[in-house]
CSV table of C-alpha atoms in Angstrom, one decimal:
chain,number,residue,atom,x,y,z
E,1,GLY,CA,0.0,0.0,0.0
E,2,GLN,CA,0.9,3.7,-0.1
E,3,GLN,CA,3.5,4.8,2.4
E,4,LEU,CA,3.8,8.2,4.1
E,5,ASN,CA,7.1,9.2,5.6
E,6,GLN,CA,6.7,11.7,8.4
E,7,SER,CA,9.6,13.5,10.0
E,8,PRO,CA,10.9,14.1,12.5
E,9,GLN,CA,9.6,11.2,14.5
E,10,SER,CA,9.9,13.2,17.7
E,11,MET,CA,11.2,16.5,18.8
E,12,PHE,CA,11.8,18.4,22.0
E,13,ILE,CA,11.5,22.1,21.8
E,14,GLN,CA,11.4,25.0,24.2
E,15,GLU,CA,8.3,27.1,24.7
E,16,GLY,CA,8.2,30.0,22.2
E,17,GLU,CA,10.1,28.2,19.5
E,18,ASP,CA,8.8,27.5,16.0
E,19,VAL,CA,8.3,23.9,14.9
E,20,SER,CA,8.4,22.4,11.4
E,21,MET,CA,7.5,18.9,10.4
E,22,ASN,CA,6.9,17.3,7.0
E,23,CYS,CA,5.4,14.4,5.3
E,24,THR,CA,6.4,12.8,2.0
E,25,SER,CA,4.7,10.2,-0.2
E,26,SER,CA,5.7,7.8,-2.9
E,27,SER,CA,2.6,8.7,-4.8
E,28,ILE,CA,0.4,11.8,-5.3
E,29,PHE,CA,-2.5,12.8,-3.3
E,30,ASN,CA,-5.2,15.4,-4.0
E,31,THR,CA,-6.0,16.1,-0.3
E,32,TRP,CA,-3.6,16.5,2.6
E,33,LEU,CA,-4.8,16.7,6.2
E,34,TRP,CA,-3.0,17.4,9.4
E,35,TYR,CA,-4.3,16.0,12.7
E,36,LYS,CA,-3.2,16.3,16.4
E,37,GLN,CA,-3.8,13.5,18.9
E,38,ASP,CA,-3.7,13.9,22.7
E,39,PRO,CA,-3.2,10.8,24.9
E,40,GLY,CA,-6.3,8.7,25.2
E,41,GLU,CA,-8.2,10.6,22.6
E,42,GLY,CA,-8.9,10.4,18.9
E,43,PRO,CA,-7.1,12.5,16.3
E,44,VAL,CA,-8.5,16.0,15.9
E,45,LEU,CA,-8.4,17.7,12.5
E,46,LEU,CA,-6.2,20.8,12.4
E,47,ILE,CA,-5.9,21.8,8.7
E,48,ALA,CA,-7.1,20.5,5.4
E,49,LEU,CA,-5.4,21.3,2.0
E,50,TYR,CA,-7.0,20.6,-1.4
E,51,LYS,CA,-4.8,22.3,-4.0
E,52,ALA,CA,-1.1,21.9,-4.9
E,53,GLY,CA,0.8,24.9,-3.7
E,54,GLU,CA,-2.0,25.9,-1.3
E,55,LEU,CA,-0.8,27.5,2.0
E,56,THR,CA,-3.4,27.5,4.8
E,57,SER,CA,-3.3,28.9,8.3
E,58,ASN,CA,-5.2,28.1,11.5
E,59,GLY,CA,-4.0,30.4,14.3
E,60,ARG,CA,-0.4,29.6,14.9
E,61,LEU,CA,-0.5,26.7,12.5
E,62,THR,CA,0.4,26.9,8.9
E,63,ALA,CA,0.4,24.0,6.4
E,64,GLN,CA,1.3,23.8,2.8
E,65,PHE,CA,0.4,21.4,0.0
E,66,GLY,CA,3.5,20.6,-1.9
E,67,ILE,CA,3.7,21.5,-5.6
E,68,THR,CA,4.5,17.9,-6.6
E,69,ARG,CA,1.4,16.7,-4.6
E,70,LYS,CA,3.7,14.2,-2.9
E,71,ASP,CA,4.5,16.2,0.2
E,72,SER,CA,3.1,18.5,2.8
E,73,PHE,CA,4.5,20.7,5.6
E,74,LEU,CA,3.2,21.9,9.0
E,75,ASN,CA,4.7,24.7,10.9
E,76,ILE,CA,3.7,25.8,14.4
E,77,SER,CA,4.8,29.2,15.5
E,78,ALA,CA,5.6,30.3,19.1
E,79,SER,CA,4.9,26.9,20.6
E,80,ILE,CA,3.1,26.7,23.9
E,81,PRO,CA,2.8,23.7,26.4
E,82,SER,CA,-0.6,22.7,25.1
E,83,ASP,CA,1.0,22.0,21.6
E,84,VAL,CA,2.3,18.8,23.1
E,85,GLY,CA,1.0,15.7,21.4
E,86,ILE,CA,1.4,13.6,18.3
E,87,TYR,CA,0.9,15.2,14.9
E,88,PHE,CA,-0.2,13.1,12.0
E,89,CYS,CA,-0.3,13.9,8.3
E,90,ALA,CA,-2.8,12.0,6.1
E,91,GLY,CA,-3.3,11.9,2.4
E,92,SER,CA,-6.2,11.0,0.2
E,93,ILE,CA,-6.5,10.3,-3.5
E,94,ASN,CA,-10.2,10.4,-3.9
E,95,THR,CA,-12.5,13.0,-2.5
E,96,GLY,CA,-15.6,12.4,-4.6
E,97,THR,CA,-16.3,9.0,-3.2
E,98,ALA,CA,-15.2,7.3,0.0
E,99,SER,CA,-12.1,9.2,1.3
E,100,LYS,CA,-9.7,6.5,2.3
E,101,LEU,CA,-6.9,8.3,4.2
E,102,THR,CA,-3.4,7.1,4.4
E,103,PHE,CA,-1.7,8.2,7.6
E,104,GLY,CA,1.9,9.0,8.4
E,105,THR,CA,3.4,7.4,11.5
E,106,GLY,CA,3.3,10.7,13.5
E,107,THR,CA,5.6,13.3,14.9
E,108,ARG,CA,5.7,13.4,18.7
E,109,LEU,CA,6.1,17.0,20.0
E,110,GLN,CA,7.3,17.7,23.5
E,111,VAL,CA,7.5,21.3,24.7
E,112,THR,CA,9.7,22.3,27.6
E,113,LEU,CA,9.2,25.5,29.6
F,1,ASP,CA,-17.8,17.5,18.2
F,2,ALA,CA,-18.7,15.1,15.4
F,3,GLY,CA,-21.4,13.3,17.4
F,4,ILE,CA,-19.5,9.9,17.4
F,5,THR,CA,-19.7,7.5,20.3
F,6,GLN,CA,-17.7,4.3,20.5
F,7,SER,CA,-18.4,1.4,22.8
F,8,PRO,CA,-16.9,-0.1,24.7
F,9,ARG,CA,-14.1,2.3,25.4
F,10,HIS,CA,-12.0,-0.5,26.9
F,11,LYS,CA,-12.2,-4.2,26.7
F,12,VAL,CA,-10.0,-7.1,27.7
F,13,THR,CA,-10.7,-10.5,26.2
F,14,GLU,CA,-9.2,-13.9,25.6
F,15,THR,CA,-7.8,-15.3,22.4
F,16,GLY,CA,-10.5,-17.1,20.4
F,17,THR,CA,-13.5,-15.1,21.7
F,18,PRO,CA,-15.7,-13.0,19.5
F,19,VAL,CA,-15.7,-9.2,20.0
F,20,THR,CA,-17.9,-6.5,18.6
F,21,LEU,CA,-17.1,-2.8,18.7
F,22,ARG,CA,-19.9,-0.3,18.1
F,23,CYS,CA,-19.7,3.1,16.5
F,24,HIS,CA,-22.7,5.3,16.8
F,25,GLN,CA,-23.2,8.7,15.1
F,26,THR,CA,-26.0,11.2,15.5
F,27,GLU,CA,-25.7,13.3,12.3
F,28,ASN,CA,-26.7,10.9,9.5
F,29,HIS,CA,-23.3,10.9,7.8
F,30,ARG,CA,-23.2,8.5,4.9
F,31,TYR,CA,-19.5,7.5,5.2
F,32,MET,CA,-18.2,5.7,8.2
F,33,TYR,CA,-14.8,4.1,8.8
F,34,TRP,CA,-12.9,1.8,11.2
F,35,TYR,CA,-9.2,2.3,11.7
F,36,ARG,CA,-6.7,0.6,14.0
F,37,GLN,CA,-3.8,2.4,15.6
F,38,ASP,CA,-0.6,0.6,16.6
F,39,PRO,CA,2.8,2.0,17.6
F,40,GLY,CA,5.0,2.6,14.5
F,41,HIS,CA,2.1,2.1,12.1
F,42,GLY,CA,0.0,5.2,12.5
F,43,LEU,CA,-3.7,4.6,11.7
F,44,ARG,CA,-4.6,1.9,9.2
F,45,LEU,CA,-8.0,1.4,7.5
F,46,ILE,CA,-9.8,-1.8,8.3
F,47,HIS,CA,-13.2,-1.4,6.7
F,48,TYR,CA,-15.5,1.4,5.6
F,49,SER,CA,-19.1,2.0,4.7
F,50,TYR,CA,-20.7,4.2,2.1
F,51,GLY,CA,-24.3,3.5,3.1
F,52,VAL,CA,-26.6,1.1,4.9
F,53,LYS,CA,-25.5,-2.4,4.0
F,54,ASP,CA,-22.7,-1.0,1.7
F,55,THR,CA,-19.3,-1.8,3.0
F,56,ASP,CA,-15.8,-2.4,1.6
F,57,LYS,CA,-12.4,-3.5,2.8
F,58,GLY,CA,-9.5,-1.4,3.8
F,59,GLU,CA,-5.8,-2.3,3.9
F,60,VAL,CA,-5.9,-4.5,7.0
F,61,SER,CA,-9.3,-6.2,6.8
F,62,ASP,CA,-8.2,-9.8,7.4
F,63,GLY,CA,-9.8,-11.2,10.6
F,64,TYR,CA,-12.5,-8.4,10.7
F,65,SER,CA,-16.0,-8.1,9.5
F,66,VAL,CA,-18.4,-5.1,9.6
F,67,SER,CA,-22.1,-4.5,9.4
F,68,ARG,CA,-24.2,-1.4,8.9
F,69,SER,CA,-27.9,-2.1,9.3
F,70,LYS,CA,-28.8,1.5,10.2
F,71,THR,CA,-27.2,4.8,9.1
F,72,GLU,CA,-26.2,5.6,12.7
F,73,ASP,CA,-24.5,2.4,13.6
F,74,PHE,CA,-21.3,0.8,12.2
F,75,LEU,CA,-20.2,-2.4,13.9
F,76,LEU,CA,-16.8,-4.0,13.8
F,77,THR,CA,-16.6,-7.7,14.6
F,78,LEU,CA,-13.6,-9.9,15.4
F,79,GLU,CA,-15.0,-13.4,14.9
F,80,SER,CA,-12.2,-15.0,16.9
F,81,ALA,CA,-9.8,-12.5,18.5
F,82,THR,CA,-6.1,-13.0,18.3
F,83,SER,CA,-3.3,-11.3,20.2
F,84,SER,CA,-2.3,-9.4,17.0
F,85,GLN,CA,-5.6,-7.6,17.2
F,86,THR,CA,-4.7,-5.9,20.4
F,87,SER,CA,-4.9,-2.3,19.4
F,88,VAL,CA,-6.8,0.9,19.7
F,89,TYR,CA,-9.7,1.1,17.3
F,90,PHE,CA,-11.0,4.4,16.0
F,91,CYS,CA,-14.3,5.0,14.2
F,92,ALA,CA,-14.5,8.0,11.9
F,93,ILE,CA,-17.1,9.7,9.8
F,94,ARG,CA,-16.8,11.9,6.7
F,95,ALA,CA,-18.6,15.1,7.0
F,96,GLY,CA,-20.1,16.6,3.8
F,97,GLY,CA,-18.4,16.5,0.4
F,98,THR,CA,-14.8,17.1,1.6
F,99,GLY,CA,-12.2,14.5,2.3
F,100,GLU,CA,-12.1,15.4,6.0
F,101,LEU,CA,-12.6,12.6,8.5
F,102,PHE,CA,-13.6,13.2,12.1
F,103,PHE,CA,-12.7,10.6,14.7
F,104,GLY,CA,-14.3,9.1,17.8
F,105,GLU,CA,-12.4,8.7,21.1
F,106,GLY,CA,-11.3,5.2,20.4
F,107,SER,CA,-11.8,1.7,21.8
F,108,ARG,CA,-8.8,0.0,23.4
F,109,LEU,CA,-8.9,-3.7,23.0
F,110,THR,CA,-6.5,-6.1,24.7
F,111,VAL,CA,-6.5,-9.8,23.6
F,112,LEU,CA,-4.8,-12.0,26.1
């Protein structure tokens, strides 16, 4: 099946720092989604991207849909303690019918004061 | 809140026993999904449904069956649970015409 490589796998940062993570695929997608998961809970949708080259923001979060349609990036500016969690990218090839998402393996973010 | 309820939230069972997980939604969404989450693998699609009695397999469907007799309920059944099916199971719905999925809180299954 399709593979999504997400990096880094984990990162420790200090509060106030900016964070970058990315996701690459061996095949193209026409939708990229970014989720955050807290312990014991389900993934929560952060940002959705639908066009190659699209740059979308949600508060301190900014995500981009790569031009090649094989990658996506998520940036978090001025991190705060509640940003701690696991961030997943997900790609989908069909939006007109059942959206079968392929997920990356996640980036674990830990924020120190 | 996507109006998704999963039950049970936690279950411990023994190898060889049948297990059914239930996903209930309150907003009449057409598409529903079951994923499993394991360390190092992210979330992987087990089965999905595109309407009442309409289901299809995902990438890790072996050992699982599903049923959808009503719009609001999507059941995942393990006919004979194995230790490799110890996992956290997430139900999801697709809202509207976008590709966005919204997830329930998960059901943690331990097979001894």
